[in-house]
Tab-separated table of C-alpha atoms in Angstrom:
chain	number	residue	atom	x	y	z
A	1	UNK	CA	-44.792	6.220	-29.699
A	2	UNK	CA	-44.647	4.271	-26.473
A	3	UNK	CA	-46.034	1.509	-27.821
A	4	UNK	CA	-42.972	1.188	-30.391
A	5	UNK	CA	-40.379	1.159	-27.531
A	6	UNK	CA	-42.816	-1.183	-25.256
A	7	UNK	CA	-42.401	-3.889	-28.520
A	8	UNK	CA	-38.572	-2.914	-28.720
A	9	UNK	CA	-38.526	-3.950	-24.873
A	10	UNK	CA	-40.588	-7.336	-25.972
A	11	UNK	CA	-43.688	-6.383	-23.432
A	12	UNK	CA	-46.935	-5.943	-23.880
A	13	UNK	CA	-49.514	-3.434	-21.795
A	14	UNK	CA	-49.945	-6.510	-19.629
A	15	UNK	CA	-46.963	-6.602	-18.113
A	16	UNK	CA	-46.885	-2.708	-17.087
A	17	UNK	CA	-50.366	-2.995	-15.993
A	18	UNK	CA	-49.095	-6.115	-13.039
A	19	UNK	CA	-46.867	-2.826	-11.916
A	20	UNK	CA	-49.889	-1.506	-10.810
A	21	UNK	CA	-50.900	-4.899	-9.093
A	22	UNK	CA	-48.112	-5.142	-7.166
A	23	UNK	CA	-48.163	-1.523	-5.713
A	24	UNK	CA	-51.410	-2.209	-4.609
A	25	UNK	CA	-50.085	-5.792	-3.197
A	26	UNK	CA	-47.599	-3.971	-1.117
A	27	UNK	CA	-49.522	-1.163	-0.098
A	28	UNK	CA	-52.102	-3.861	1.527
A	29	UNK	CA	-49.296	-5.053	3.725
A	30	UNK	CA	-47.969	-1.611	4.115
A	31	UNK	CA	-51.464	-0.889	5.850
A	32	UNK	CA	-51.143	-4.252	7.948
A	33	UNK	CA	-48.134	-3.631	9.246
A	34	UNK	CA	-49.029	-0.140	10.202
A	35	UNK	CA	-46.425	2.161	8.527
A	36	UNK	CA	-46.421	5.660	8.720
A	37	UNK	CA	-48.776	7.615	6.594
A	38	UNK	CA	-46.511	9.522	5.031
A	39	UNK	CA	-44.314	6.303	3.011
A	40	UNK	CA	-47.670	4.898	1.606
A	41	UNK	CA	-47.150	6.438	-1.585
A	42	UNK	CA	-43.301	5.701	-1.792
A	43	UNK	CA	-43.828	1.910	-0.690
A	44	UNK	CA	-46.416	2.066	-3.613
A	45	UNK	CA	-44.113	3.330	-5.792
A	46	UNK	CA	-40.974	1.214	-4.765
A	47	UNK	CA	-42.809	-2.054	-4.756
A	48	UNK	CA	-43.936	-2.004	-8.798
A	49	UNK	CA	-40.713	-0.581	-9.898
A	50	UNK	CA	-39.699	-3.841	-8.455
A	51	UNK	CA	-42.165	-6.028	-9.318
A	52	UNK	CA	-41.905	-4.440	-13.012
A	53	UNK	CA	-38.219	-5.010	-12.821
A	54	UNK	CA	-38.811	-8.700	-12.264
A	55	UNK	CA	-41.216	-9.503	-14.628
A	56	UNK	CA	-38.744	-7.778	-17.720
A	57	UNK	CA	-36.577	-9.851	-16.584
A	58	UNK	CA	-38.326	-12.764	-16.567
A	59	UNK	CA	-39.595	-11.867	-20.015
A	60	UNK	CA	-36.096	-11.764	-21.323
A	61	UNK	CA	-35.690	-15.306	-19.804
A	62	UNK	CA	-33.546	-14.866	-16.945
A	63	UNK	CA	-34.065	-17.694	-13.911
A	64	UNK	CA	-36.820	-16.266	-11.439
A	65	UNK	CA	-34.307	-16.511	-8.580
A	66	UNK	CA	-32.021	-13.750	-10.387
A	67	UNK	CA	-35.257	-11.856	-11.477
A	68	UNK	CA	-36.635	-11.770	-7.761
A	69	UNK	CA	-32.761	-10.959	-6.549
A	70	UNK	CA	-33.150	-7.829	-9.814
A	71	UNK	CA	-36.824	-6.595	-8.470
A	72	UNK	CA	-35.421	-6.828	-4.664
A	73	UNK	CA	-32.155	-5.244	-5.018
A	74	UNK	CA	-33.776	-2.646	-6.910
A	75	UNK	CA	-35.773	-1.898	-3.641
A	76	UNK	CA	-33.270	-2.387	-1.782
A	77	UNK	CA	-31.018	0.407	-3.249
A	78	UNK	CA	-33.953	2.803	-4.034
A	79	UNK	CA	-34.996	2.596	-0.180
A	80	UNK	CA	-31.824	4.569	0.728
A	81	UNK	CA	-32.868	8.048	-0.752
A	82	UNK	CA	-36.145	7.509	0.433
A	83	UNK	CA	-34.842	6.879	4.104
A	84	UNK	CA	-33.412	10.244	3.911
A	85	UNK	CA	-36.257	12.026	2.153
A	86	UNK	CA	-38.742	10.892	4.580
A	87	UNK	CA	-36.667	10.498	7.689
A	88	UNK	CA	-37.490	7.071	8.721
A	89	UNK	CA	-34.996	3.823	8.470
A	90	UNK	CA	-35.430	1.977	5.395
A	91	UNK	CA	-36.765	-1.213	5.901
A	92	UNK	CA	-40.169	0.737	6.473
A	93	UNK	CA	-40.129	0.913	2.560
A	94	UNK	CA	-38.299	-2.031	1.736
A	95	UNK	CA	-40.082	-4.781	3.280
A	96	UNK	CA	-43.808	-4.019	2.671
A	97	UNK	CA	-42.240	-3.334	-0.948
A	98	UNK	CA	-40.818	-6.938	-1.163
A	99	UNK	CA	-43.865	-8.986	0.196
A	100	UNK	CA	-45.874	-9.211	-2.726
A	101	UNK	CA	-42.291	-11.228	-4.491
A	102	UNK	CA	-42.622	-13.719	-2.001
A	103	UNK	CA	-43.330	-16.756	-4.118
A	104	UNK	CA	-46.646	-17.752	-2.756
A	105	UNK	CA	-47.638	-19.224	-5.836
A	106	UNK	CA	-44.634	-21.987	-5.630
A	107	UNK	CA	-45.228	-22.250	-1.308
A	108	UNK	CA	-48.516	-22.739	-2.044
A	109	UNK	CA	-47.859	-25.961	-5.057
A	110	UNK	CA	-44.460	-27.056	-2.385
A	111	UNK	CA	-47.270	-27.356	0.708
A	112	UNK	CA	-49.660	-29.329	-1.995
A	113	UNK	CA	-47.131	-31.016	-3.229
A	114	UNK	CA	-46.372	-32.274	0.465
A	115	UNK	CA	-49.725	-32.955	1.195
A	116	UNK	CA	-49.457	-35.244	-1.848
A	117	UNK	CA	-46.709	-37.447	-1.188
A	118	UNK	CA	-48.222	-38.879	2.167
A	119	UNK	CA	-50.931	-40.642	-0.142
A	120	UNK	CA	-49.187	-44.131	-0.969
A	121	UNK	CA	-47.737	-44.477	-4.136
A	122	UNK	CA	-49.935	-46.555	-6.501
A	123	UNK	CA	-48.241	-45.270	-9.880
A	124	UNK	CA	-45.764	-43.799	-11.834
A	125	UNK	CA	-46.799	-40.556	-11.088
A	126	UNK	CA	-44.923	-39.968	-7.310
A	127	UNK	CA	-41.422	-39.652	-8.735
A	128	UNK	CA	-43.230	-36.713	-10.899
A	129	UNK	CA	-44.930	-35.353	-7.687
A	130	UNK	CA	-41.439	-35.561	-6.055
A	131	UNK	CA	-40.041	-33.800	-8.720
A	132	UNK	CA	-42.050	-30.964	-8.856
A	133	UNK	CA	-42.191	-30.714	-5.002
A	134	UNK	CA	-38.646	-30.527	-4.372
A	135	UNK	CA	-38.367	-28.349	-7.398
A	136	UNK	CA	-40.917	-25.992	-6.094
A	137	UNK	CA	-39.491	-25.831	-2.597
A	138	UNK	CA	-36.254	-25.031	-3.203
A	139	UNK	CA	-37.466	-22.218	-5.773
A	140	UNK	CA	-39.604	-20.403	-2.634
A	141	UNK	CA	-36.355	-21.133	0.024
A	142	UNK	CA	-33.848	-19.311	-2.778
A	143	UNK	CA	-36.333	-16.639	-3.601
A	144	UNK	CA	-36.652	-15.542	-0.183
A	145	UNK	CA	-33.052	-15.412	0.261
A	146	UNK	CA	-32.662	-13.328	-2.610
A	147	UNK	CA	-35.524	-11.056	-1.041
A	148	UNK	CA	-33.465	-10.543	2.279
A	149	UNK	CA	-29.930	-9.962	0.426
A	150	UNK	CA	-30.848	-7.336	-2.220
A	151	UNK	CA	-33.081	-5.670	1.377
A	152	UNK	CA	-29.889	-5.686	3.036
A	153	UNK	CA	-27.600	-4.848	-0.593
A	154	UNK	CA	-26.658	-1.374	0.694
A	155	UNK	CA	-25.999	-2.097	3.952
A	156	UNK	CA	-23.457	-5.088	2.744
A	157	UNK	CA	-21.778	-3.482	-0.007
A	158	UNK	CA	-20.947	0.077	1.624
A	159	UNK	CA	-20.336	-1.499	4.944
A	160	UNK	CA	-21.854	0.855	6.772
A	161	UNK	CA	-24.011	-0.080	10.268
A	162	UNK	CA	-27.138	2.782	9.402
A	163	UNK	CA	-28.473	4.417	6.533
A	164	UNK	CA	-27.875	7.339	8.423
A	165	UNK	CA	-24.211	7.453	7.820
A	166	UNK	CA	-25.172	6.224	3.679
A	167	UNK	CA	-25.597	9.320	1.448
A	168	UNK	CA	-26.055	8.447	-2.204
A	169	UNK	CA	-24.770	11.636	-3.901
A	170	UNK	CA	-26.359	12.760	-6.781
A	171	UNK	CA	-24.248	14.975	-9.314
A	172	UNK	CA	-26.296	18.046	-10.105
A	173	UNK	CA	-25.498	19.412	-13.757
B	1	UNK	CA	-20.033	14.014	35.780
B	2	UNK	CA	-21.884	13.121	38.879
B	3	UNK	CA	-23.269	9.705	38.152
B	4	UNK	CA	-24.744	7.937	40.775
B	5	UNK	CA	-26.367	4.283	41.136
B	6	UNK	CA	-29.839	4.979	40.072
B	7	UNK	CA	-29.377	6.774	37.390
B	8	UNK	CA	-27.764	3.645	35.786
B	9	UNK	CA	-30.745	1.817	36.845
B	10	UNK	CA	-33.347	4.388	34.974
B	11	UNK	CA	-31.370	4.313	31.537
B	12	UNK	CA	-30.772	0.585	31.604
B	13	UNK	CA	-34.624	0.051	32.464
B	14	UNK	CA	-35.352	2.429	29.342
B	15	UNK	CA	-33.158	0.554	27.099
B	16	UNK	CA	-34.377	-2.276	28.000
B	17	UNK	CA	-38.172	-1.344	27.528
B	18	UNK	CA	-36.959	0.178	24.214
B	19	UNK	CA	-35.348	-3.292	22.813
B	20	UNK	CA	-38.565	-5.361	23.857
B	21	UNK	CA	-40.491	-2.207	21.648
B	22	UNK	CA	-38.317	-3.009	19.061
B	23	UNK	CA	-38.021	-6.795	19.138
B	24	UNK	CA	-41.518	-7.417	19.065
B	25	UNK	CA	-43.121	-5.049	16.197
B	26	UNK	CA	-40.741	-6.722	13.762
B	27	UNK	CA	-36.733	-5.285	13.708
B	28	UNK	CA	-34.237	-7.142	13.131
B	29	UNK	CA	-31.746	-8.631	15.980
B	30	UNK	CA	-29.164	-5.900	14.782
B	31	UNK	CA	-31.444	-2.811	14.820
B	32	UNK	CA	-32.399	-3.818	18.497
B	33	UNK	CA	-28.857	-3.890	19.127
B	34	UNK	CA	-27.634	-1.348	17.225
B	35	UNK	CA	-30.141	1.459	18.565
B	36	UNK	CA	-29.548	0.475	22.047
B	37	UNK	CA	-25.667	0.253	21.635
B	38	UNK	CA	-26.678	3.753	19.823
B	39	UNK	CA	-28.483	5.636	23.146
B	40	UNK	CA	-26.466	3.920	25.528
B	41	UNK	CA	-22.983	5.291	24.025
B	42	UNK	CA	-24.597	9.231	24.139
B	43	UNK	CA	-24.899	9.046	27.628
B	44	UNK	CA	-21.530	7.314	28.556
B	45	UNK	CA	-22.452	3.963	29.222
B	46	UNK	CA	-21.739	0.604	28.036
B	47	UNK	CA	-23.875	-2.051	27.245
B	48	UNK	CA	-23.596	-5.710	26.420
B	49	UNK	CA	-26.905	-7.507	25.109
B	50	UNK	CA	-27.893	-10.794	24.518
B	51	UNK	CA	-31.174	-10.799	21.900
B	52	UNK	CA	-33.379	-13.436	21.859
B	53	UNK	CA	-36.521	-13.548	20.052
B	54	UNK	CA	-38.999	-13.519	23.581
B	55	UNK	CA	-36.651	-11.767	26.269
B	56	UNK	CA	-33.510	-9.131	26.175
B	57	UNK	CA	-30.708	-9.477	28.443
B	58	UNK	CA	-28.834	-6.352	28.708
B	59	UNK	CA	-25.901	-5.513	31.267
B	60	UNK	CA	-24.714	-1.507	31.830
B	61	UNK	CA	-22.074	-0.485	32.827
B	62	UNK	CA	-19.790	2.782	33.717
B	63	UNK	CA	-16.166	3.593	34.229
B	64	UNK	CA	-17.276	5.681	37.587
B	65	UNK	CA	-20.171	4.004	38.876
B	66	UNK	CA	-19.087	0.651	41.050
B	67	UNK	CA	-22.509	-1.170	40.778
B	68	UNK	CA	-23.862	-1.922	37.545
B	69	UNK	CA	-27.387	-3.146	36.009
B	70	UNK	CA	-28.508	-6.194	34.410
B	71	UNK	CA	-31.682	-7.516	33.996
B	72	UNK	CA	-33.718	-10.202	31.887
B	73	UNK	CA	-36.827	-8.785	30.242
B	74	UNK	CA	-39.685	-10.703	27.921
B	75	UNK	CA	-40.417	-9.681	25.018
B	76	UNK	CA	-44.791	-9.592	24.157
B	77	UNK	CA	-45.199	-10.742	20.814
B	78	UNK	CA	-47.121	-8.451	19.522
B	79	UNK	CA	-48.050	-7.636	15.834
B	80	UNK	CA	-45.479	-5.960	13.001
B	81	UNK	CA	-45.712	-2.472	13.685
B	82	UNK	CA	-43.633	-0.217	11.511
B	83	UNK	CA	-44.828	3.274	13.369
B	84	UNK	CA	-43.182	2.278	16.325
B	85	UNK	CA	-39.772	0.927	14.783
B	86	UNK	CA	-39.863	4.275	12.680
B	87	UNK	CA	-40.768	6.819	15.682
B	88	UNK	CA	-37.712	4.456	17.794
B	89	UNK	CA	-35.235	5.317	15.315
B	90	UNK	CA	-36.269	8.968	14.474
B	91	UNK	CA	-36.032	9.570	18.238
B	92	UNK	CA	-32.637	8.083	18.638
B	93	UNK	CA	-31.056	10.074	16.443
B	94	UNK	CA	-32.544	13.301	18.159
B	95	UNK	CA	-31.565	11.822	21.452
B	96	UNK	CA	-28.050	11.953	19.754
B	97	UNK	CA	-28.095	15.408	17.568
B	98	UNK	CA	-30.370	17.676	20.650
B	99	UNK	CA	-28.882	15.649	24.267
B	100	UNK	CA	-31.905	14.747	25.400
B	101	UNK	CA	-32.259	13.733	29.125
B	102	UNK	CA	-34.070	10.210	30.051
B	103	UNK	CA	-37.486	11.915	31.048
B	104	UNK	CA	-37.566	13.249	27.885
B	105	UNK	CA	-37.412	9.639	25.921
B	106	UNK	CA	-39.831	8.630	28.744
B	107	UNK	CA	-42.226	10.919	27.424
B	108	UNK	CA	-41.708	10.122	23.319
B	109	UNK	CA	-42.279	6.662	24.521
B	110	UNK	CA	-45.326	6.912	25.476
B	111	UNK	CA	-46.200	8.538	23.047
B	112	UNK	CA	-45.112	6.483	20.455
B	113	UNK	CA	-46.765	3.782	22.046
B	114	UNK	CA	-50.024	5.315	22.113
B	115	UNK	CA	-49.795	6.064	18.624
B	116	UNK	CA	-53.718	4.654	17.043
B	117	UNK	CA	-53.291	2.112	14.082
B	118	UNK	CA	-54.964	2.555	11.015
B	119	UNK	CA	-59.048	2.418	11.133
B	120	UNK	CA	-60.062	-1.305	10.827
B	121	UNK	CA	-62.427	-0.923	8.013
B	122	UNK	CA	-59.517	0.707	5.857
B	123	UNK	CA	-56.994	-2.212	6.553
B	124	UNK	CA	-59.808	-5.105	5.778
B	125	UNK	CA	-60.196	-3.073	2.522
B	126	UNK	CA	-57.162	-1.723	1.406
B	127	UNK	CA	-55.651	-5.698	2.269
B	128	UNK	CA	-58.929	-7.059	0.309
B	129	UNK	CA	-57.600	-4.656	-2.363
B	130	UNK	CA	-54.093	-6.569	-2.105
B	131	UNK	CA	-55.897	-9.892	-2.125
B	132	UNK	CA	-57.380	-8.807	-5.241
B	133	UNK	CA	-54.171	-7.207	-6.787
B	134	UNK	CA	-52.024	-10.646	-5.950
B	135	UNK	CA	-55.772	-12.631	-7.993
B	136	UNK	CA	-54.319	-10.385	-10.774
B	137	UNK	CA	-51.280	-10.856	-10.988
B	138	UNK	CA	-51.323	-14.939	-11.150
B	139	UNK	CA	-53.935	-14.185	-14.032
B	140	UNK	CA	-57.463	-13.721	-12.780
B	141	UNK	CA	-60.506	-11.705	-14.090
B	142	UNK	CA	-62.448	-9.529	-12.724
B	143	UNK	CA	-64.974	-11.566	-11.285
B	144	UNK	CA	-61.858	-14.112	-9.581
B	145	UNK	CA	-60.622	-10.568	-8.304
B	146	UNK	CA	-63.499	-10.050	-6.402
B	147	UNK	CA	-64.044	-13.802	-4.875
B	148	UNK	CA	-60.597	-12.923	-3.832
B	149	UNK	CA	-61.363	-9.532	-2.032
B	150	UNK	CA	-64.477	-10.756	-0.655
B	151	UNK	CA	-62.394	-14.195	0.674
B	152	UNK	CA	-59.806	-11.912	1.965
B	153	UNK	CA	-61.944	-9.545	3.983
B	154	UNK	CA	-63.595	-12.009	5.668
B	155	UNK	CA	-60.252	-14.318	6.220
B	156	UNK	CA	-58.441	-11.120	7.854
B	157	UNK	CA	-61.881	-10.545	9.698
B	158	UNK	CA	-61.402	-13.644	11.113
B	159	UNK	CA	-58.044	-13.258	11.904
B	160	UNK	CA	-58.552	-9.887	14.002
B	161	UNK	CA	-61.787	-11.498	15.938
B	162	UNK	CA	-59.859	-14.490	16.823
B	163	UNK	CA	-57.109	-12.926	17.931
B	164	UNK	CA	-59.222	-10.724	19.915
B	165	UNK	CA	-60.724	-13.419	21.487
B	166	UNK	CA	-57.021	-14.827	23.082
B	167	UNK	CA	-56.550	-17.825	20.492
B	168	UNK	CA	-53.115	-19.039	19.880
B	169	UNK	CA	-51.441	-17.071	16.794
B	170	UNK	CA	-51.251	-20.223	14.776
B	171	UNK	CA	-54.683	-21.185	15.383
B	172	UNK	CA	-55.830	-18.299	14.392
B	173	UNK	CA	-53.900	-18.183	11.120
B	174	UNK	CA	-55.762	-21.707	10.731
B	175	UNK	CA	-59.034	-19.874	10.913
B	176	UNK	CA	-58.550	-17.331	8.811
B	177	UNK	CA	-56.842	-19.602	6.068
B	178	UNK	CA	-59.830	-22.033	6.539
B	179	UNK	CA	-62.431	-19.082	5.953
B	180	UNK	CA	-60.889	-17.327	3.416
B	181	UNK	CA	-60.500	-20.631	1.069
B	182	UNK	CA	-63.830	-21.967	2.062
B	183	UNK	CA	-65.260	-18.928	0.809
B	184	UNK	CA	-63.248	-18.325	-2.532
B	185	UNK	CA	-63.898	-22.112	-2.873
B	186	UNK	CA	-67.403	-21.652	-2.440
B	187	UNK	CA	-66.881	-19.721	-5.782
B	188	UNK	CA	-65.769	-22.542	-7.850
B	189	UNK	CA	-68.361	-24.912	-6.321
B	190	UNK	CA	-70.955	-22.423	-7.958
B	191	UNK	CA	-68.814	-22.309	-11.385
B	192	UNK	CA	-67.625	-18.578	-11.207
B	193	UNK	CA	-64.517	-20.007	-12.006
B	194	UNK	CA	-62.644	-22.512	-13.462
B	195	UNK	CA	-58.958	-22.644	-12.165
B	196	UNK	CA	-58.271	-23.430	-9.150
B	197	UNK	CA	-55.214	-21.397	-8.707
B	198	UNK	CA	-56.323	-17.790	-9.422
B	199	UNK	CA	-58.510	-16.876	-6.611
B	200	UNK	CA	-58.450	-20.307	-3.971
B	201	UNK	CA	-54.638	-19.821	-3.912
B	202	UNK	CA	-54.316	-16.248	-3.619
B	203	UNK	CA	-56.917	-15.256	-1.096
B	204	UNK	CA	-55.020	-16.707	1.551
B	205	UNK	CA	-51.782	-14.573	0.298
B	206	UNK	CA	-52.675	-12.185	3.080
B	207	UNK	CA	-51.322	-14.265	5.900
B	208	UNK	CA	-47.939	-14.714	3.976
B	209	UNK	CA	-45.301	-15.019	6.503
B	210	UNK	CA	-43.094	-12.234	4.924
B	211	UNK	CA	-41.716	-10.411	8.202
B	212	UNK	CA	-40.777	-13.569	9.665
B	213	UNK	CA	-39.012	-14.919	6.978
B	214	UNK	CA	-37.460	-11.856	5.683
B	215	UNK	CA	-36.184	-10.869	9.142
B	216	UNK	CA	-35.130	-14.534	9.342
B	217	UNK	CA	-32.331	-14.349	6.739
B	218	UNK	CA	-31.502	-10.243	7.497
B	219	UNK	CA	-30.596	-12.156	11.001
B	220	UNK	CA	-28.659	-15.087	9.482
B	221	UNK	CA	-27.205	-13.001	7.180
B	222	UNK	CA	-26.253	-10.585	10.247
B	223	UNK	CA	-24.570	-13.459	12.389
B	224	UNK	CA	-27.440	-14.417	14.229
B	225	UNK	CA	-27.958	-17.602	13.309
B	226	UNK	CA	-30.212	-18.595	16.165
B	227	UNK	CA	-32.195	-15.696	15.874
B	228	UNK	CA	-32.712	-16.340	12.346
B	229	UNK	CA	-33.201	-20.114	12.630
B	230	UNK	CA	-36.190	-19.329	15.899
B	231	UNK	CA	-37.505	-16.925	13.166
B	232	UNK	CA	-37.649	-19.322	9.804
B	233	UNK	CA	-39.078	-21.533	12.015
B	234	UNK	CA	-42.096	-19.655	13.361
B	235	UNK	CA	-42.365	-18.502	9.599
B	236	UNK	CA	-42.944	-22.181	8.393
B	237	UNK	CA	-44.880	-22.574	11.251
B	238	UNK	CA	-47.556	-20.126	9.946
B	239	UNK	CA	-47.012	-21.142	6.336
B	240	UNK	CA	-47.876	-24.430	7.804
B	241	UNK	CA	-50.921	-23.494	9.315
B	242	UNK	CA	-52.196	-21.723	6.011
B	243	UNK	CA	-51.671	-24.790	3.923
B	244	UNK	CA	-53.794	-26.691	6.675
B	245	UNK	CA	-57.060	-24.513	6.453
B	246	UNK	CA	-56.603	-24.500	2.240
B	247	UNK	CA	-56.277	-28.680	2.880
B	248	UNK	CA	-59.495	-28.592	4.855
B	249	UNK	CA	-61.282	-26.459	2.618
B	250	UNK	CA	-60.788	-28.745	-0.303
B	251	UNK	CA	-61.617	-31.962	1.697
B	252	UNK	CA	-64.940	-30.161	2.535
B	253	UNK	CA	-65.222	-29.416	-1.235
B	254	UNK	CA	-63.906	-32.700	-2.311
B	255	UNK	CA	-61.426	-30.814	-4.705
């Protein structure tokens, strides 16, 4: 039965399976940057809802920049409640949760790519490297941007100075 | 209210001690601010404070006390440490809700700061586990997975011992970027793998800059640019320093 509405959604089991990957991503920095033990499991939680959220929409074909601002809003909004439940501001959550979006993979081919165009241009190929370079650098600058704003969503849209003073009210039936 | 000169003096020099905390285990310019403005205001006072990113200037002042303080501090730049930005904001609020008295913050302080980290051979593990997790996600198998968490034990490893030794941060980022790709090259030299990309690229993903730059653009974003821009730049300067040891390691392999 799942496996019908995973093909309605277009995904396979290797796309829910990188939800795992990305929990344990985060959780790695969560543990570097010595959070409290009692968010591990949240920040686990928080970080492959987003990362899932990204990669559906990526699989629909939306622009990575909008997918990473989906994934990090998403975190950004869902850190809120958990601020409350667990009594600790939210950027504990959110930014071990948003780490493992940080487009290393494009830094890493932008660096490369720089590394590349000091060698002097004997053919055709530097406009290409150029290309790609610039391409690839302006992807990780927007992506991190996106990171920060959909962190910070909450804060911006309610206009409020502390999560403290943000309660997300939930209707009970 | 019987206010008297030093008691001006003891709250400003806890604020102050309090925004250095803050500063340098990874909050943002307006948290610092915004928790100080915060403790200040339940005791009366007023406080105007310039942030930088290595040294607080804060002035306090009060309607009925004629002198006032002010005083420059540095900020140590210390590692991101959540526990303490948490335990600084959990206490401020209680400072606000139950009055507490200056001794009393004194005390929490202390012991917030003596607060242990987690044991070291969890945090090379669990972050070899994120090595591993990030090998996955760009596409690797299991055996790139665990070049990747062997690469990134050692590269963190190297990280902590440099730094323990009293190396410059960058440098050490250089050394750990340098090990950690020598070793997960060392893998493709042998033909364990194939493509480059899966477990060369992401063993160094542990060193990512993310606090730096997403603190960068929270400040930007906040109004302080100059904050923000000191911040990207220190960022790039360790992103730098990464790309450096992975540009060694594949002139030693001849990549």
């Amino acid at each position: 039965m799942c496996h019908v509405y995973l093909s309605v959604l277009g995904m396979d089991w290797l796309l829910l399976e990188k939800g795992i990957w990305f929990g344990f991503a985060a959780l790695g920095f969560a543990i570097l940057f010595n959070v409290p033990g009692r968010t591990l499991v949240i920040i686990w939680l928080l970080a492959a809802m987003g990362g899932l959220t990204k990669i559906i929409f990526l699989n629909y074909g939306v622009n990575v920049i909008l997918s990473s601002f989906a994934g990090a809003s998403l975190i950004g909004f869902a850190s809120i409640p958990m601020a409350h439940y667990k009594h600790t501001p939210p950027l504990i959550f959110s930014i071990p949760a948003l780490i493992p979006m940080v487009p290393g993979a494009f830094a890493y081919r932008t660096m490369l790519g720089l590394m590349n165009l000091t060698v002097i241009p004997t053919n055709e190929s530097y406009s290409q490297i150029l290309n790609e370079t610039v391409s690839n650098g302006f992807k990780t600058l927007f992506i991190v941007m996106t990171l920060a704003v959909g962190a910070s969503i909450p804060m911006l849209v309610t206009r409020k100075s502390s999560a403290k003073q943000l309660r997300i009210k939930v209707k009970k039936p | 209210m019987n206010k008297s000169n030093s008691d001006i003096k003891e709250v400003g020099s806890v604020l102050l001690e309090i925004g250095a905390l803050l500063m340098s285990s990874g909050a943002s310019s307006n948290r610092v601010r915004l928790t100080v403005d915060r403790l200040s205001e339940t005791y009366g006072y007023k406080t105007e404070m310039l942030v930088t990113n290595r040294a607080l200037m804060l002035t306090v002042t009060h309607p009925n006390i004629t002198e006032h303080f002010s005083r420059v501090k540095r900020t140590s730049p210390h590692g991101v440490n959540f526990r303490l930005v948490s335990g600084i904001s959990r206490m401020s609020w209680r400072v606000v809700d139950e009055k507490w008295d200056i001794s009393q913050i004194k005390d929490e302080l202390k012991r917030l700061t003596a607060l242990p980290h987690y044991n070291r051979l969890l945090v090379l593990t669990i972050v070899a586990l994120a090595g591993a997790s990030f090998c996955r996600l760009f596409g690797g198998n299991v055996i790139e997975m665990a070049v990747s968490f062997v690469a990134t034990f050692i590269g963190l490893f190297v990280r902590q011992k440099t730094h323990k030794l009293g190396y410059n941060m960058y440098l050490c980022v250089f050394f750990a970027s340098l090990s950690a790709s020598l070793i997960s090259g060392l893998s493709i030299k042998l033909g364990m793998s194939n493509t480059l990309e899966h477990s060369f690229a992401t063993s160094v993903l542990f060193l990512v800059p993310g606090v730096p730059f997403i603190n960068a653009f929270t400040d930007l974003i906040d109004g302080n640019i100059l904050n923000g821009l000191v911040r990207g730049m220190n960022g790039l300067l360790v992103a730098f320093m990464i790309a450096l040891g992975l540009l060694c390691a594949m002139f030693i392999y001849q990549f």
